One Martini backbone bead per residue (centre of mass of N, CA, C, O) as a GRO file, in nm:
protein
  114
    1MET     BB    1  18.355   5.680   9.456
    2MET     BB    2  18.142   5.868   9.291
    3ARG     BB    3  18.165   6.203   9.158
    4GLY     BB    4  17.947   6.433   9.069
    5LYS     BB    5  17.804   6.471   8.775
    6LYS     BB    6  17.645   6.288   8.538
    7PHE     BB    7  17.632   6.541   8.352
    8SER     BB    8  17.745   6.745   8.139
    9PRO     BB    9  17.689   7.075   8.051
   10ASP     BB   10  17.697   6.984   7.718
   11SER     BB   11  17.467   6.792   7.740
   12SER     BB   12  17.168   6.619   7.586
   13GLU     BB   13  17.084   6.355   7.751
   14ASN     BB   14  16.919   6.541   7.987
   15ALA     BB   15  16.676   6.602   7.795
   16SER     BB   16  16.345   6.578   7.837
   17LEU     BB   17  16.296   6.859   7.716
   18ASN     BB   18  16.327   6.998   7.365
   19ALA     BB   19  16.208   7.270   7.254
   20VAL     BB   20  15.902   7.293   7.381
   21THR     BB   21  15.524   7.337   7.443
   22THR     BB   22  15.459   7.021   7.461
   23GLY     BB   23  15.421   6.741   7.657
   24THR     BB   24  15.625   6.450   7.707
   25GLY     BB   25  15.908   6.347   7.837
   26LYS     BB   26  16.191   6.204   7.889
   27ALA     BB   27  16.317   5.953   8.076
   28ILE     BB   28  16.544   5.981   8.347
   29ALA     BB   29  16.795   5.821   8.489
   30THR     BB   30  16.841   5.831   8.875
   31ASN     BB   31  16.950   5.572   9.048
   32ASP     BB   32  17.268   5.706   9.079
   33LEU     BB   33  17.146   5.935   9.261
   34ARG     BB   34  17.153   6.152   9.559
   35GLN     BB   35  17.081   6.405   9.369
   36ILE     BB   36  16.831   6.610   9.217
   37THR     BB   37  16.808   6.806   8.914
   38TRP     BB   38  16.652   7.107   8.767
   39ASN     BB   39  16.622   7.288   8.437
   40ALA     BB   40  16.472   7.568   8.290
   41ILE     BB   41  16.480   7.678   7.949
   42TYR     BB   42  16.515   7.966   7.716
   43SER     BB   43  16.488   8.210   7.457
   44VAL     BB   44  16.184   8.282   7.496
   45ALA     BB   45  15.966   8.408   7.701
   46PRO     BB   46  15.716   8.283   7.862
   47THR     BB   47  15.351   8.351   7.950
   48VAL     BB   48  15.269   8.045   7.944
   49GLY     BB   49  15.236   7.768   8.145
   50THR     BB   50  15.293   7.419   8.263
   51LEU     BB   51  15.548   7.252   8.447
   52VAL     BB   52  15.631   6.918   8.528
   53VAL     BB   53  15.794   6.729   8.779
   54GLU     BB   54  15.851   6.371   8.762
   55HIS     BB   55  15.803   6.035   8.909
   56ALA     BB   56  15.916   5.682   8.871
   57PRO     BB   57  16.002   5.337   8.878
   58THR     BB   58  15.959   5.349   8.559
   59ARG     BB   59  15.987   5.443   8.234
   60ASP     BB   60  15.682   5.294   8.155
   61TYR     BB   61  15.485   5.405   8.344
   62ALA     BB   62  15.115   5.395   8.359
   63GLY     BB   63  15.072   5.563   8.582
   64THR     BB   64  15.091   5.800   8.820
   65TRP     BB   65  15.300   6.044   8.848
   66GLN     BB   66  15.504   6.204   9.072
   67GLU     BB   67  15.519   6.516   9.199
   68LEU     BB   68  15.785   6.763   9.252
   69ASP     BB   69  15.704   6.999   9.040
   70SER     BB   70  15.583   7.337   8.962
   71ILE     BB   71  15.596   7.539   8.660
   72ASP     BB   72  15.564   7.870   8.588
   73CYS     BB   73  15.637   8.001   8.285
   74SER     BB   74  15.595   8.313   8.350
   75ALA     BB   75  15.840   8.301   8.577
   76LEU     BB   76  16.109   8.251   8.425
   77SER     BB   77  16.199   8.551   8.352
   78ALA     BB   78  16.217   8.623   8.672
   79GLY     BB   79  16.365   8.378   8.830
   80THR     BB   80  16.127   8.210   9.017
   81ALA     BB   81  16.174   7.962   8.823
   82GLY     BB   82  16.301   7.625   8.698
   83SER     BB   83  16.437   7.517   8.965
   84GLY     BB   84  16.567   7.214   9.137
   85THR     BB   85  16.545   6.974   9.415
   86TYR     BB   86  16.629   6.632   9.525
   87PRO     BB   87  16.733   6.445   9.832
   88GLY     BB   88  16.715   6.164   9.653
   89LEU     BB   89  16.603   5.858   9.550
   90LEU     BB   90  16.533   5.786   9.203
   91SER     BB   91  16.458   5.642   8.901
   92PHE     BB   92  16.254   5.848   8.736
   93VAL     BB   93  16.267   6.152   8.533
   94ARG     BB   94  16.033   6.414   8.421
   95GLY     BB   95  15.870   6.609   8.184
   96ARG     BB   96  15.549   6.804   8.184
   97PHE     BB   97  15.275   6.937   8.031
   98SER     BB   98  14.972   7.072   8.172
   99ALA     BB   99  15.036   7.343   8.011
  100ASP     BB  100  15.082   7.518   7.752
  101ALA     BB  101  15.317   7.689   7.584
  102ASP     BB  102  15.433   7.981   7.385
  103GLN     BB  103  15.727   7.874   7.440
  104ALA     BB  104  16.019   7.726   7.433
  105VAL     BB  105  16.128   7.444   7.635
  106THR     BB  106  16.393   7.325   7.848
  107LEU     BB  107  16.459   7.013   8.031
  108TYR     BB  108  16.688   6.944   8.282
  109ILE     BB  109  16.853   6.651   8.410
  110ASN     BB  110  17.029   6.599   8.722
  111GLY     BB  111  17.321   6.508   8.936
  112LEU     BB  112  17.455   6.333   9.207
  113LEU     BB  113  17.680   6.111   9.255
  114GLY     BB  114  17.646   5.841   9.501
   0.00000   0.00000   0.00000
């Protein structure tokens, strides 16, 4: 049985959103993970914006993706938002801005194998 995280800490393969202030991120396959984690980071603290973490059964799902978390970007600098976990199996997870941020944010998706 495989153990550990799917992506190494220095990997960029798991960046759903990569230093952007708007838009929908790349869907990350998480079907081999028993627990999913996400982490939003920034260089300059944003003061506005909302980032949602959501999942769907396929990478190109055209319906409404189900929300796992909503991150108030103004709370990122206070350390009160930006990371989370989901304790189960999901197929694809991505980040999406539901309200644009004023500073660039990167959202990483990772998790525990097995």
